Amino acid sequence: MEKRRTFLVSLILIIATLALYWPATGYDFVVIDDNLYVTENPWVAQGLSWANVKWAFTTTYAANWHPITWLSHMLDFAMFGLFAGGHHLTNILLHTLNTLLLFLLLKRLTQSFWPSALVAALFGWHPLHVESVAWVAERKDVLSTLFLLLTIWVYARYAAAPTKFRYGLALVLFALGLMTKPMLVTLPCVLILLDYWPLKRWEPIAKIADRSLARTAHLKLLWEKVPLFALSFAACVVTFLAQRAGGAVKTFDAVPLSLRVFNSFTACARYVINTFFPANLCVNYPLPAQPPVVWGICSASILAGISYLIFRWRSKFPWMIVGWLWFLGTLVPVIGWVQVGQQAMADRYTYIPLIGLFILLVWSVDRWLGLGKSARILKIGVVLIALVSCLFLTRNQLAYWQESVSLFTHAVAVTKDNALAQQNLGVALSHIGKSTEAIEHYQEALRIKPNHVPTHYNLGIELFALEKFDEAELQFSEALRLGSRSEQLHNNLGVLLARKGQLDSAIEHFKQAIQLNPNYPKPYLNYAVALQRLGLASQAAANFTKALAFDPDWPEALDKFAFFLATCPETQWHNPLMAIKLAEHANEMTGSKLAAYLETLATAYAAGGKYANALSTAELAQKKIPAKNSLLLLNRLNRDIESYKAGKSSQKDWKNPL
């Protein structure tokens, strides 16, 4: 009977959780962090390899050290490529597995079937957890929680029958969890709480009359956690160094101590409120401009009052103090005392802490509503209302994650003066070609936060694309003045200055971009083109070669180097055969769909004396000319075709790349 009941509840949890989140398999990546973790990450894009495994364990890319998370994304990319639905599916499966494992774990620890099932259902279906599941970049949430639950499972086995193997396995699982997301640093404290209830390892000690022996027994329970605490300490140090090196840790000048303290109390209270009334949830809650003194004091007073009552009731209702301290304790790494990022709070931070709050609520309601037929009916009613509400609210919240515009439009709508949401909405609109609207949101973001470097940079990119060069240069220069050390910024400013004919200044920015990140390929190519325009053939060729060394299949680099080799008058660098080879490869990579690349190939054929090939390629290029901004290209191709028909090359200025 028990096995059948467990199987049926497990099946319901699995099916309902999968069905609830299944729409996300049709969702896209979002413009915040998914690019860092997947879509624009060259190491992840290469899939699993020994070199990439080494990178995962040695890098602090994205201001974090979480090698297991990187390996997970690499495995996904190897299976799904850039199909976002596959990456979402992995998150959904992990969340479903966590929901099932939480049910089985609590049932095993407490021997309470229905409370365990209800906690698992609330965990699996609560709208506060949408962010952790629907956001591909938050893979670390769902994966680290899997390791947390497995660690607790093995630890419970160890507590029942201690062996070195079980302890060692728990230690390994904990280490893997820390290498997935360092938020797990509080797990040793959670294990101490579980010793109190439901494992009840403290009860025999309480019965020891000799205080000295009792103290020794308590110390033994703590001493066995020392290796776990050592891992936590190491993870804290590595994480702090990684985040500080990545610029994610805010100084006290940027976020004063008073703001951190009052906001931390306010955030804790808001997490409790959002658990019961999950309204206006969004991807980013901005830090207030001033410390929320009144709200902070009120929140701290309420939290202190709850803590006092729960402490007084610890003997009668032990699950309350365990659940409450689980909730508060696991929030400590993300509560903002060490401020990382620009958020006042985040839904994703509740993924683990809410387990404690759900334990407190479910076991308490189960006890307080009592036994008997009427109590059973009342319990069923309360449970149904809670779960149906969760399912409904979660499905609504999930819909905002379909794509970036809806996600950040919602964030802007439900928050006030949200510079980050405005900026990311601008990025999302830019990606779908709505430049005018994007610029409006960038400008609004700068109204709220005038010194926000990424917004100046993104606004500059948008203005550059609209050929508003002076305005774009102003935004790029402002980003530099504010202290940006971005290789992308220097590269783009260099391209802009080159377009304005200021080649010497452009070259200086390309050099700075290369100095900041020697593994960033774009400035090598742009530096090569600038040198070509200055007539410095040997230096240009060297940088073309460096650019292609990063990616031999880079169409733009292949095309520009092909034109250089086909038209350069210097004997050392005039190489039509190599130009043909590179230009053919560029067109192969782009499916021979781009008129400009076909024009370069025709130029290379003509330079090699293959005028028939040049003619047919130029005529094909005519057919591929885009409808907009095509007159200049059309005129060039018409002149080229006349030359190729006459059996001669068209005159090309090698210092003026196409």
XYZ file of C-alpha atoms in Angstrom:
658
model
C 0.000 0.000 0.000
C 2.756 2.431 0.994
C 4.792 1.714 -2.147
C 1.742 2.135 -4.355
C 0.832 5.420 -2.706
C 4.405 6.669 -3.055
C 4.479 5.670 -6.715
C 1.190 7.441 -7.483
C 2.178 10.676 -5.733
C 5.604 10.584 -7.408
C 3.935 10.135 -10.778
C 1.586 13.071 -10.129
C 4.506 15.300 -9.097
C 6.475 14.367 -12.214
C 3.613 14.749 -14.697
C 2.240 17.966 -13.192
C 5.662 19.644 -12.971
C 6.607 18.663 -16.524
C 3.228 19.803 -17.862
C 3.450 23.081 -15.959
C 6.830 24.039 -17.378
C 6.631 22.310 -20.769
C 5.729 25.543 -22.643
C 9.260 26.765 -21.869
C 10.655 24.219 -24.350
C 9.339 26.590 -27.017
C 10.909 29.698 -25.478
C 13.966 31.567 -26.713
C 17.122 32.598 -24.892
C 16.921 35.974 -23.138
C 19.288 38.897 -23.553
C 20.567 38.891 -19.972
C 23.328 36.373 -19.084
C 22.216 33.698 -21.577
C 24.751 35.192 -23.982
C 27.535 34.862 -21.393
C 26.597 31.319 -20.464
C 25.574 29.884 -23.841
C 24.873 31.842 -27.006
C 28.086 33.898 -27.213
C 30.374 31.733 -25.117
C 33.071 30.264 -27.410
C 34.115 27.586 -24.912
C 30.582 26.347 -24.331
C 29.963 26.358 -28.093
C 32.832 23.907 -28.600
C 31.134 21.320 -26.396
C 32.927 18.930 -24.083
C 36.647 18.472 -24.644
C 39.681 18.164 -22.391
C 40.692 21.735 -23.204
C 37.246 23.043 -22.318
C 37.102 20.959 -19.133
C 40.398 22.568 -18.121
C 38.942 25.994 -18.941
C 35.838 25.259 -16.842
C 37.945 24.446 -13.783
C 40.338 27.371 -14.133
C 38.222 30.278 -15.375
C 36.382 32.967 -13.418
C 34.499 34.015 -16.542
C 31.161 35.764 -15.807
C 32.578 36.674 -12.364
C 32.067 33.173 -10.965
C 33.887 29.924 -10.411
C 31.391 27.149 -11.081
C 33.022 24.488 -13.287
C 30.195 21.939 -13.003
C 27.753 24.539 -14.320
C 30.015 25.160 -17.318
C 30.292 21.436 -18.031
C 26.502 21.164 -17.908
C 26.104 23.934 -20.489
C 28.794 22.373 -22.690
C 26.980 19.050 -22.633
C 23.731 20.780 -23.568
C 25.401 22.625 -26.428
C 26.862 19.371 -27.717
C 23.345 17.899 -27.798
C 21.185 20.891 -28.764
C 23.455 23.537 -30.249
C 21.653 26.882 -30.214
C 18.194 25.297 -30.022
C 16.971 27.089 -26.898
C 14.221 24.554 -26.231
C 16.778 21.847 -25.491
C 18.533 23.982 -22.883
C 15.170 24.835 -21.304
C 14.258 21.147 -21.268
C 17.321 20.309 -19.183
C 16.331 22.921 -16.599
C 12.777 21.551 -16.520
C 13.974 17.971 -16.061
C 16.328 18.981 -13.253
C 13.576 20.925 -11.497
C 11.212 17.966 -11.854
C 13.862 15.652 -10.443
C 14.422 18.035 -7.519
C 10.686 18.074 -6.799
C 10.513 14.287 -6.771
C 13.694 13.917 -4.724
C 12.485 16.448 -2.148
C 9.306 14.420 -1.624
C 11.182 11.144 -1.206
C 13.803 12.744 1.033
C 11.320 14.389 3.409
C 9.223 11.231 3.544
C 12.313 9.245 4.492
C 13.491 11.782 7.078
C 10.158 12.518 8.768
C 8.032 9.436 8.082
C 5.230 11.921 7.280
C 3.758 11.134 3.886
C 1.278 13.885 3.031
C 3.211 16.839 4.506
C 6.253 15.690 2.519
C 4.189 15.466 -0.649
C 2.707 18.923 -0.107
C 6.104 20.555 0.521
C 7.392 18.979 -2.699
C 4.349 20.170 -4.659
C 4.717 23.726 -3.334
C 8.412 23.636 -4.198
C 7.723 22.354 -7.704
C 4.828 24.644 -8.540
C 5.373 27.932 -6.685
C 5.710 31.001 -8.982
C 8.782 32.282 -7.112
C 10.688 29.381 -8.704
C 9.833 30.263 -12.306
C 12.979 32.355 -12.695
C 15.270 29.498 -11.660
C 13.650 27.088 -14.114
C 12.780 29.282 -17.117
C 16.116 31.132 -17.264
C 18.753 29.047 -19.031
C 21.578 30.932 -17.305
C 20.149 29.880 -13.933
C 21.033 26.245 -14.608
C 23.238 26.603 -11.557
C 20.142 26.933 -9.336
C 18.417 23.713 -10.316
C 21.634 21.708 -10.673
C 23.171 22.824 -7.361
C 19.921 22.027 -5.555
C 20.061 18.503 -6.939
C 23.488 18.089 -5.314
C 22.176 19.643 -2.084
C 19.308 17.148 -1.847
C 21.587 14.226 -2.697
C 24.060 15.366 -0.043
C 21.311 15.485 2.582
C 20.079 12.046 1.502
C 23.521 10.486 1.925
C 24.090 12.388 5.174
C 20.845 10.982 6.567
C 22.080 7.499 5.710
C 25.337 8.323 7.456
C 23.502 9.617 10.545
C 21.554 6.361 10.763
C 24.618 4.150 10.291
C 27.909 6.071 10.187
C 30.559 4.819 7.757
C 33.547 6.526 6.174
C 32.187 5.751 2.718
C 28.871 7.507 3.360
C 30.568 10.525 4.882
C 33.057 10.684 2.025
C 30.249 10.439 -0.539
C 28.352 13.259 1.185
C 31.540 15.344 1.098
C 32.021 14.702 -2.650
C 28.393 15.572 -3.458
C 28.680 18.761 -1.419
C 31.870 19.720 -3.247
C 30.129 19.167 -6.589
C 27.274 21.357 -5.410
C 29.659 24.156 -4.428
C 31.279 23.880 -7.856
C 27.839 24.386 -9.366
C 26.711 27.354 -7.270
C 28.480 28.602 -4.130
C 25.160 29.531 -2.502
C 25.342 26.029 -0.991
C 27.946 27.240 1.533
C 25.303 27.186 4.291
C 24.565 23.466 3.846
C 26.656 22.399 6.902
C 24.379 24.616 9.018
C 21.329 22.992 7.415
C 22.694 19.590 8.417
C 23.041 20.789 12.024
C 19.385 21.848 11.904
C 18.390 18.456 10.521
C 20.298 16.824 13.384
C 17.880 18.635 15.688
C 14.791 17.682 13.661
C 13.818 15.336 12.097
C 16.957 13.206 12.613
C 16.730 13.916 16.365
C 20.423 13.330 16.962
C 20.262 15.942 19.737
C 17.651 14.070 21.804
C 19.968 11.420 23.288
C 22.423 14.173 24.230
C 19.695 16.120 26.051
C 19.123 13.104 28.288
C 22.744 12.968 29.445
C 22.874 14.186 33.017
C 26.601 14.899 33.051
C 27.045 18.354 31.474
C 30.631 17.626 30.499
C 29.627 14.500 28.599
C 26.700 16.326 27.013
C 29.014 19.121 25.883
C 31.414 16.572 24.419
C 28.576 14.887 22.534
C 27.428 18.225 21.109
C 30.966 19.064 20.060
C 31.209 15.709 18.321
C 28.171 16.529 16.202
C 29.755 19.852 15.300
C 33.212 18.385 14.775
C 31.980 15.982 12.117
C 30.886 19.039 10.094
C 34.373 20.596 10.093
C 35.404 19.201 6.669
C 32.116 20.504 5.265
C 32.695 23.934 6.780
C 36.234 23.888 5.352
C 34.804 23.357 1.869
C 32.323 26.186 2.480
C 35.088 28.531 3.573
C 37.187 27.702 0.521
C 34.165 28.269 -1.744
C 33.493 31.644 -0.094
C 37.070 32.797 -0.664
C 37.186 31.634 -4.295
C 33.778 33.145 -5.048
C 34.622 36.500 -3.481
C 37.884 36.714 -5.410
C 36.200 35.709 -8.668
C 33.362 38.193 -8.276
C 35.661 40.999 -7.205
C 37.966 40.329 -10.164
C 34.941 40.380 -12.470
C 33.764 43.707 -11.071
C 30.542 42.211 -9.676
C 31.225 43.078 -6.013
C 30.015 46.594 -5.250
C 32.129 48.906 -3.104
C 30.698 50.708 -0.086
C 30.885 53.924 -2.116
C 28.564 52.387 -4.712
C 26.247 50.672 -2.205
C 26.604 52.079 1.349
C 26.494 49.794 4.368
C 23.276 51.383 5.623
C 21.534 50.613 2.327
C 22.748 47.010 2.438
C 21.577 46.426 6.018
C 18.125 47.982 5.730
C 17.557 46.448 2.307
C 18.518 42.984 3.613
C 15.779 43.098 6.265
C 13.288 44.463 3.766
C 14.181 41.770 1.247
C 13.700 38.977 3.802
C 10.258 40.289 4.671
C 9.340 40.674 0.993
C 10.355 37.072 0.331
C 7.923 35.957 3.043
C 5.168 38.179 1.653
C 5.807 36.988 -1.917
C 5.540 33.405 -0.724
C 1.932 34.022 0.317
C 1.058 36.733 -2.221
C 3.286 36.270 -5.290
C 2.192 39.363 -7.205
C 4.264 41.593 -9.501
C 7.170 39.148 -9.663
C 9.824 40.079 -12.209
C 13.366 39.411 -13.339
C 14.931 42.435 -11.599
C 14.047 44.434 -8.511
C 16.188 47.599 -8.456
C 18.056 48.710 -5.381
C 16.421 51.782 -3.825
C 18.300 55.046 -4.179
C 18.177 55.614 -0.415
C 18.232 53.150 2.517
C 14.663 51.980 3.235
C 14.950 52.918 6.907
C 11.280 52.675 7.887
C 10.615 49.488 5.966
C 13.892 48.040 7.188
C 13.102 48.698 10.860
C 9.551 47.358 10.499
C 10.780 44.269 8.670
C 13.543 43.615 11.197
C 11.051 43.966 14.068
C 8.600 41.524 12.504
C 11.350 39.012 11.674
C 12.716 39.300 15.212
C 9.246 38.778 16.672
C 8.649 35.679 14.564
C 12.087 34.351 15.499
C 11.410 34.888 19.209
C 8.089 33.023 19.088
C 9.529 30.157 17.103
C 12.449 29.868 19.518
C 10.020 29.744 22.450
C 8.078 26.932 20.703
C 11.171 24.962 19.620
C 10.529 22.018 21.953
C 6.841 21.664 21.127
C 7.136 22.421 17.403
C 10.748 21.569 16.414
C 10.026 21.769 12.674
C 9.264 25.467 13.048
C 12.729 26.488 14.211
C 14.344 24.169 11.652
C 12.250 25.523 8.788
C 12.632 29.158 9.849
C 16.389 28.984 10.332
C 16.707 27.026 7.051
C 14.881 29.904 5.337
C 16.864 32.722 6.961
C 20.201 30.911 6.980
C 20.280 29.861 3.343
C 19.422 33.448 2.345
C 22.541 34.808 4.054
C 24.914 34.388 1.054
C 22.561 36.365 -1.217
C 20.955 38.839 1.173
C 23.207 41.687 0.051
C 25.657 42.248 2.908
C 28.258 41.535 0.244
C 26.462 43.261 -2.617
C 26.873 41.498 -5.947
C 25.040 42.984 -8.908
C 22.407 45.707 -8.887
C 19.347 43.931 -7.500
C 17.621 44.533 -4.180
C 16.411 40.929 -4.184
C 15.766 38.154 -6.711
C 13.173 35.406 -7.078
C 15.922 32.907 -7.925
C 17.453 33.408 -4.481
C 14.422 31.694 -2.917
C 14.891 28.375 -4.725
C 16.532 26.669 -1.727
C 15.349 28.892 1.183
C 11.647 28.317 0.453
C 12.057 24.620 1.267
C 12.522 25.642 4.894
C 9.563 28.003 4.863
C 7.354 25.349 3.239
C 8.378 22.823 5.924
C 7.456 25.313 8.652
C 4.081 26.114 7.101
C 2.980 22.636 6.061
C 3.847 20.816 9.281
C 2.350 23.626 11.371
C -0.920 23.736 9.423
C -1.127 19.953 9.582
C -0.747 20.077 13.367
C -2.974 23.103 14.045
C -5.910 21.967 11.941
C -5.982 18.781 13.987
C -7.503 15.403 13.246
C -11.013 14.207 12.531
C -13.283 14.259 9.505
C -14.008 17.996 9.519
C -10.312 18.787 9.955
C -9.469 16.469 7.051
C -11.980 18.235 4.801
C -10.569 21.622 5.834
C -7.013 20.464 5.137
C -7.985 19.186 1.695
C -9.670 22.496 0.922
C -6.661 24.537 2.033
C -4.276 22.319 0.072
C -6.349 22.456 -3.110
C -6.664 26.233 -2.955
C -2.910 26.622 -2.386
C -1.831 24.225 -5.136
C -4.342 25.394 -7.754
C -3.333 29.004 -7.046
C 0.335 28.076 -7.471
C -0.318 26.301 -10.764
C -2.317 29.221 -12.132
C 0.131 31.923 -11.011
C 3.166 29.959 -12.146
C 1.763 29.427 -15.638
C 1.051 33.168 -15.883
C 4.516 34.095 -14.627
C 6.149 31.582 -16.968
C 4.567 33.257 -19.999
C 6.656 36.407 -19.462
C 9.785 34.349 -20.170
C 8.782 33.515 -23.771
C 11.155 36.143 -25.090
C 13.102 39.145 -23.863
C 10.735 41.949 -24.852
C 7.820 40.567 -22.830
C 10.142 39.737 -19.916
C 11.544 43.247 -19.538
C 8.355 45.054 -20.534
C 6.754 43.321 -17.552
C 9.685 44.248 -15.292
C 9.394 47.907 -16.308
C 5.631 47.797 -15.699
C 5.742 46.372 -12.154
C 8.765 48.277 -10.808
C 9.740 51.929 -10.553
C 12.887 53.573 -11.913
C 14.329 50.237 -13.031
C 17.401 51.212 -15.043
C 18.556 47.642 -15.646
C 15.147 46.575 -16.963
C 14.989 49.640 -19.205
C 18.455 48.905 -20.558
C 17.731 45.246 -21.237
C 14.411 46.098 -22.843
C 16.416 48.358 -25.143
C 18.742 45.472 -25.992
C 15.777 43.181 -26.672
C 14.116 45.742 -28.938
C 17.395 46.313 -30.764
C 17.687 42.581 -31.474
C 14.349 42.631 -33.324
C 15.190 45.756 -35.289
C 13.190 48.325 -33.309
C 16.001 50.869 -33.018
C 13.891 53.933 -32.274
C 12.129 52.235 -29.360
C 15.425 50.800 -28.128
C 17.006 54.262 -28.029
C 14.061 55.595 -26.012
C 14.565 52.925 -23.358
C 18.332 53.466 -23.257
C 17.718 57.165 -22.709
C 15.218 56.406 -19.934
C 17.761 54.103 -18.307
C 20.339 56.910 -18.376
C 17.807 59.320 -16.869
C 17.496 56.934 -13.924
C 21.173 56.045 -13.752
C 23.302 58.561 -15.711
C 26.626 56.825 -15.012
C 25.635 53.341 -16.153
C 28.445 52.286 -18.490
C 26.671 49.420 -20.335
C 23.775 51.709 -21.249
C 26.102 54.334 -22.720
C 27.792 51.573 -24.698
C 24.536 50.056 -25.979
C 23.134 53.457 -26.894
C 26.353 54.150 -28.783
C 25.983 50.886 -30.705
C 22.414 51.773 -31.669
C 23.346 55.289 -32.815
C 26.321 53.899 -34.747
C 24.035 51.473 -36.587
C 21.864 54.464 -37.573
C 25.046 56.214 -38.818
C 24.732 58.958 -36.221
C 28.475 58.857 -35.768
C 29.010 61.984 -33.669
C 26.277 61.023 -31.199
C 27.591 57.458 -31.029
C 31.141 58.672 -30.405
C 29.843 60.829 -27.561
C 28.254 57.781 -25.874
C 31.336 55.596 -26.359
C 33.602 58.346 -25.020
C 31.349 58.796 -21.981
C 31.563 55.067 -21.244
C 35.355 55.309 -21.378
C 35.347 58.394 -19.153
C 33.303 56.487 -16.582
C 36.028 53.863 -16.378
C 35.040 51.141 -18.827
C 37.827 48.736 -19.736
C 35.859 46.832 -22.327
C 37.652 45.456 -25.357
C 34.330 45.538 -27.242
C 33.959 49.248 -26.509
C 37.464 50.079 -27.739
C 36.940 47.950 -30.832
C 33.638 49.595 -31.741
C 34.940 53.077 -31.073
C 37.854 52.237 -33.348
C 35.499 51.115 -36.107
C 33.493 54.330 -35.716
C 36.593 56.527 -35.910
C 37.777 54.598 -38.964
C 34.421 55.272 -40.625
C 34.987 58.966 -39.903
C 38.432 58.769 -41.516
C 40.367 59.140 -38.240
C 42.551 56.102 -38.860
C 45.369 56.917 -36.442
C 42.946 57.294 -33.527
C 41.077 54.173 -34.628
C 44.291 52.155 -34.606
C 45.045 53.232 -31.038
C 41.676 51.879 -29.906
C 42.210 48.595 -31.785
C 45.558 48.237 -30.020
C 43.934 48.887 -26.629
C 41.234 46.315 -27.355
C 43.893 43.729 -28.183
C 45.883 44.630 -25.073
C 42.793 44.253 -22.857
C 41.897 40.872 -24.349
C 44.439 39.258 -26.698
C 41.928 36.457 -27.364
C 39.251 38.780 -28.752
C 39.462 38.406 -32.560
C 37.501 41.394 -33.930
C 40.092 44.146 -33.297
C 42.739 42.162 -35.186
C 40.549 42.209 -38.308
C 39.608 45.865 -37.936
C 43.236 46.779 -37.205
C 44.251 44.961 -40.398
C 41.718 46.893 -42.492
C 42.862 50.215 -40.996
C 46.506 49.356 -41.771
C 45.487 48.377 -45.299
C 43.838 51.762 -45.772
C 47.085 53.402 -44.647
C 49.020 51.343 -47.217
C 50.927 49.284 -44.606
C 50.640 45.950 -46.388
C 52.940 43.764 -44.279
C 51.387 44.820 -40.967
C 47.907 44.446 -42.423
C 48.647 40.924 -43.646
C 50.014 39.925 -40.226
C 46.791 41.013 -38.503
C 44.561 39.374 -41.127
C 46.444 36.154 -40.395
C 45.991 36.586 -36.631
C 42.264 37.187 -37.063
C 41.814 34.008 -39.114
C 43.899 32.026 -36.639
C 41.048 32.457 -34.134
C 38.459 31.141 -36.581
C 39.497 29.830 -40.017
C 35.803 29.797 -40.986
C 35.137 33.475 -40.210
C 33.415 34.748 -43.393
C 34.128 38.455 -42.889
C 37.831 37.869 -42.248
C 38.070 35.496 -45.216
C 36.400 38.050 -47.485
C 38.512 41.028 -46.423
C 41.798 39.119 -46.576
C 40.834 37.764 -50.014
C 40.278 41.304 -51.328
C 43.611 42.373 -49.864
C 45.502 39.502 -51.537
C 43.713 39.994 -54.856
C 44.322 43.739 -55.131
C 47.529 44.513 -53.204
C 50.137 45.767 -55.731
C 53.091 44.690 -53.605
C 54.536 41.498 -55.085
C 55.027 39.877 -51.695
C 51.314 40.095 -50.918
C 49.670 39.890 -54.332
C 48.410 36.282 -54.318
C 45.324 35.705 -56.530
C 45.281 31.922 -55.983
C 45.112 32.297 -52.211
C 42.578 35.105 -52.651
C 40.350 32.784 -54.711
C 40.641 30.053 -52.096
C 39.703 32.388 -49.236
C 36.860 34.061 -51.138
C 35.406 30.703 -52.195
C 35.502 29.579 -48.573
C 33.763 32.792 -47.423
C 30.959 32.191 -49.935
C 30.760 28.534 -48.997
C 30.270 29.519 -45.357
C 27.485 31.971 -46.275
C 25.769 29.855 -48.925
C 26.772 32.280 -51.740
C 23.935 34.561 -50.647
C 25.825 37.809 -50.020
C 26.445 40.071 -53.011
C 29.466 41.765 -51.404
C 31.254 38.431 -50.836
C 30.468 37.345 -54.400
C 31.927 40.640 -55.651
C 35.176 39.879 -53.800
C 35.260 36.383 -55.316
C 34.768 37.847 -58.807
C 37.626 40.294 -58.119
C 39.859 37.389 -57.057
C 38.968 35.342 -60.169
C 39.811 38.318 -62.390
C 43.112 38.885 -60.570
C 43.968 35.258 -61.357
C 43.008 35.646 -65.008
C 39.797 33.578 -64.723
C 37.560 36.125 -66.442
C 34.746 33.711 -67.325
C 34.437 32.739 -63.658
C 34.679 36.405 -62.679
C 31.879 37.319 -65.108
C 29.472 34.591 -63.965
C 30.183 35.368 -60.309
C 29.626 39.107 -60.793
C 26.339 38.415 -62.592
C 25.270 36.164 -59.707
C 26.200 38.960 -57.301
C 23.842 41.280 -59.169
C 20.974 38.910 -58.451
C 21.828 38.843 -54.747
C 21.957 42.615 -54.237
C 19.723 43.643 -51.305
C 16.880 46.010 -51.994
C 18.164 48.734 -49.649
C 21.370 50.778 -50.038
C 22.337 48.909 -53.198
C 23.057 51.626 -55.785
C 26.784 51.894 -55.075
C 27.249 48.122 -55.198
C 25.143 47.850 -58.353
C 27.226 50.492 -60.139
C 30.457 48.746 -59.138
C 29.222 45.391 -60.428
C 28.082 46.929 -63.717
C 31.586 48.341 -64.262
C 33.125 45.018 -63.222
C 30.996 43.042 -65.666
C 32.011 45.279 -68.562
C 35.674 44.782 -67.682
C 35.329 41.000 -67.326
C 33.583 40.773 -70.694
C 36.574 42.587 -72.186
C 38.936 40.083 -70.562
C 40.517 42.414 -68.063
C 40.374 43.151 -64.379
C 38.261 45.933 -63.001
C 40.201 48.728 -61.368
C 40.082 48.314 -57.587
C 41.710 50.569 -55.016
C 43.450 48.134 -52.663
C 43.529 50.809 -49.952
C 39.754 51.095 -50.083
C 38.381 47.687 -49.022
C 34.879 46.833 -50.209
